[in-house]
Amino acid sequence: TEPEPFGMVALEAMAARKPVVASSFGGVVEIIVDGVTGCLFEPGNVLALAKKLEMLITSDRRRIEMGEAGYARLQEVFSINNYVVSIENTYHESHVGT
């Protein structure tokens, strides 16, 4: 499939406390921390995909840990509040000395 520039589906999964499994292509590589918030695999590498899925299917603990880590990352990095603060800071910095 075509890469998603930002990876909204990944953020939706993180909001639902689910680990994300995605190919390491496009915007998702900036969102997912491989082995922490989800699993990334090389595009077209079906064996790697199968191994990642098997690990998640067979380990409730890892699934839950990754889901919780993804939710925490969503809140820390991608929350609306963080975006507002970032935009405000950029605005204020652009007007310093003008």
Coordinates of C-alpha atoms in Angstrom, one line a residue:
T1 CA 0.0 0.0 0.0
E2 CA 1.0 3.6 -0.3
P3 CA 2.6 5.1 2.8
E4 CA 0.5 7.4 5.0
P5 CA 2.3 10.7 5.4
F6 CA 1.4 11.0 9.1
G7 CA -0.1 7.7 10.3
M8 CA -3.5 8.6 11.7
V9 CA -4.4 4.9 12.0
A10 CA -1.4 4.3 14.2
L11 CA -2.5 7.1 16.5
E12 CA -6.0 5.7 16.7
A13 CA -4.6 2.3 17.7
M14 CA -2.5 4.0 20.3
A15 CA -5.5 5.8 21.7
A16 CA -7.2 2.4 22.0
R17 CA -4.2 1.1 23.9
K18 CA -3.4 -1.4 21.1
P19 CA 0.1 -2.1 19.8
V20 CA 0.7 -1.1 16.2
V21 CA 2.0 -3.5 13.6
A22 CA 3.2 -1.7 10.5
S23 CA 5.8 -1.7 7.8
S24 CA 8.7 0.6 8.4
F25 CA 7.7 3.0 5.6
G26 CA 6.2 6.5 5.6
G27 CA 5.2 8.6 8.5
V28 CA 4.6 5.6 10.9
V29 CA 8.4 5.3 11.5
E30 CA 8.2 8.7 13.3
I31 CA 5.3 7.5 15.5
I32 CA 6.0 3.9 16.4
V33 CA 9.0 3.0 18.6
D34 CA 9.8 -0.6 17.4
G35 CA 9.5 -3.1 20.2
V36 CA 8.1 -0.5 22.6
T37 CA 4.9 0.9 21.3
G38 CA 4.4 -1.6 18.5
C39 CA 6.2 -3.6 15.8
L40 CA 7.8 -2.4 12.6
F41 CA 8.9 -4.7 9.8
E42 CA 10.5 -4.1 6.4
P43 CA 7.9 -3.7 3.6
G44 CA 7.4 -7.0 1.8
N45 CA 9.1 -9.1 4.5
V46 CA 6.2 -11.5 5.3
L47 CA 8.4 -13.6 7.5
A48 CA 9.3 -10.7 9.7
L49 CA 5.6 -9.7 9.8
A50 CA 4.6 -13.2 10.8
K51 CA 7.2 -13.3 13.6
K52 CA 6.0 -9.9 15.0
L53 CA 2.3 -11.1 14.9
E54 CA 3.2 -14.4 16.5
M55 CA 5.0 -12.6 19.4
L56 CA 1.9 -10.4 20.0
I57 CA -0.5 -13.3 19.7
T58 CA 1.4 -15.5 22.2
S59 CA 2.3 -12.9 24.8
D60 CA -0.6 -11.1 26.6
R61 CA 2.0 -9.3 28.7
R62 CA 3.9 -7.8 25.7
R63 CA 0.6 -6.8 24.0
I64 CA -0.6 -5.0 27.1
E65 CA 2.8 -3.4 27.7
M66 CA 3.1 -2.1 24.1
G67 CA -0.5 -0.9 24.2
E68 CA 0.1 1.1 27.4
A69 CA 3.4 2.4 26.1
G70 CA 1.7 3.5 22.9
Y71 CA -1.0 5.3 24.8
A72 CA 1.6 7.1 27.0
R73 CA 3.5 8.2 23.9
L74 CA 0.4 9.5 22.3
Q75 CA -0.4 11.6 25.4
E76 CA 3.2 12.8 25.7
V77 CA 4.1 13.6 22.1
F78 CA 0.9 13.8 20.0
S79 CA -1.7 15.3 22.2
I80 CA -3.7 18.4 21.2
N81 CA -2.2 20.3 24.1
N82 CA 1.3 19.7 22.9
Y83 CA 0.4 20.9 19.5
V84 CA -1.1 24.1 20.9
V85 CA 1.9 24.8 23.0
S86 CA 4.2 24.2 20.1
I87 CA 2.3 26.5 17.8
E88 CA 2.2 29.2 20.6
N89 CA 5.9 28.9 21.1
T90 CA 6.6 29.2 17.4
Y91 CA 4.3 32.2 17.1
H92 CA 6.0 33.9 20.1
E93 CA 9.5 33.1 18.8
S94 CA 8.6 34.5 15.4
H95 CA 7.6 37.8 16.9
V96 CA 10.6 38.3 19.2
G97 CA 12.1 41.7 18.4
T98 CA 9.5 42.8 15.9

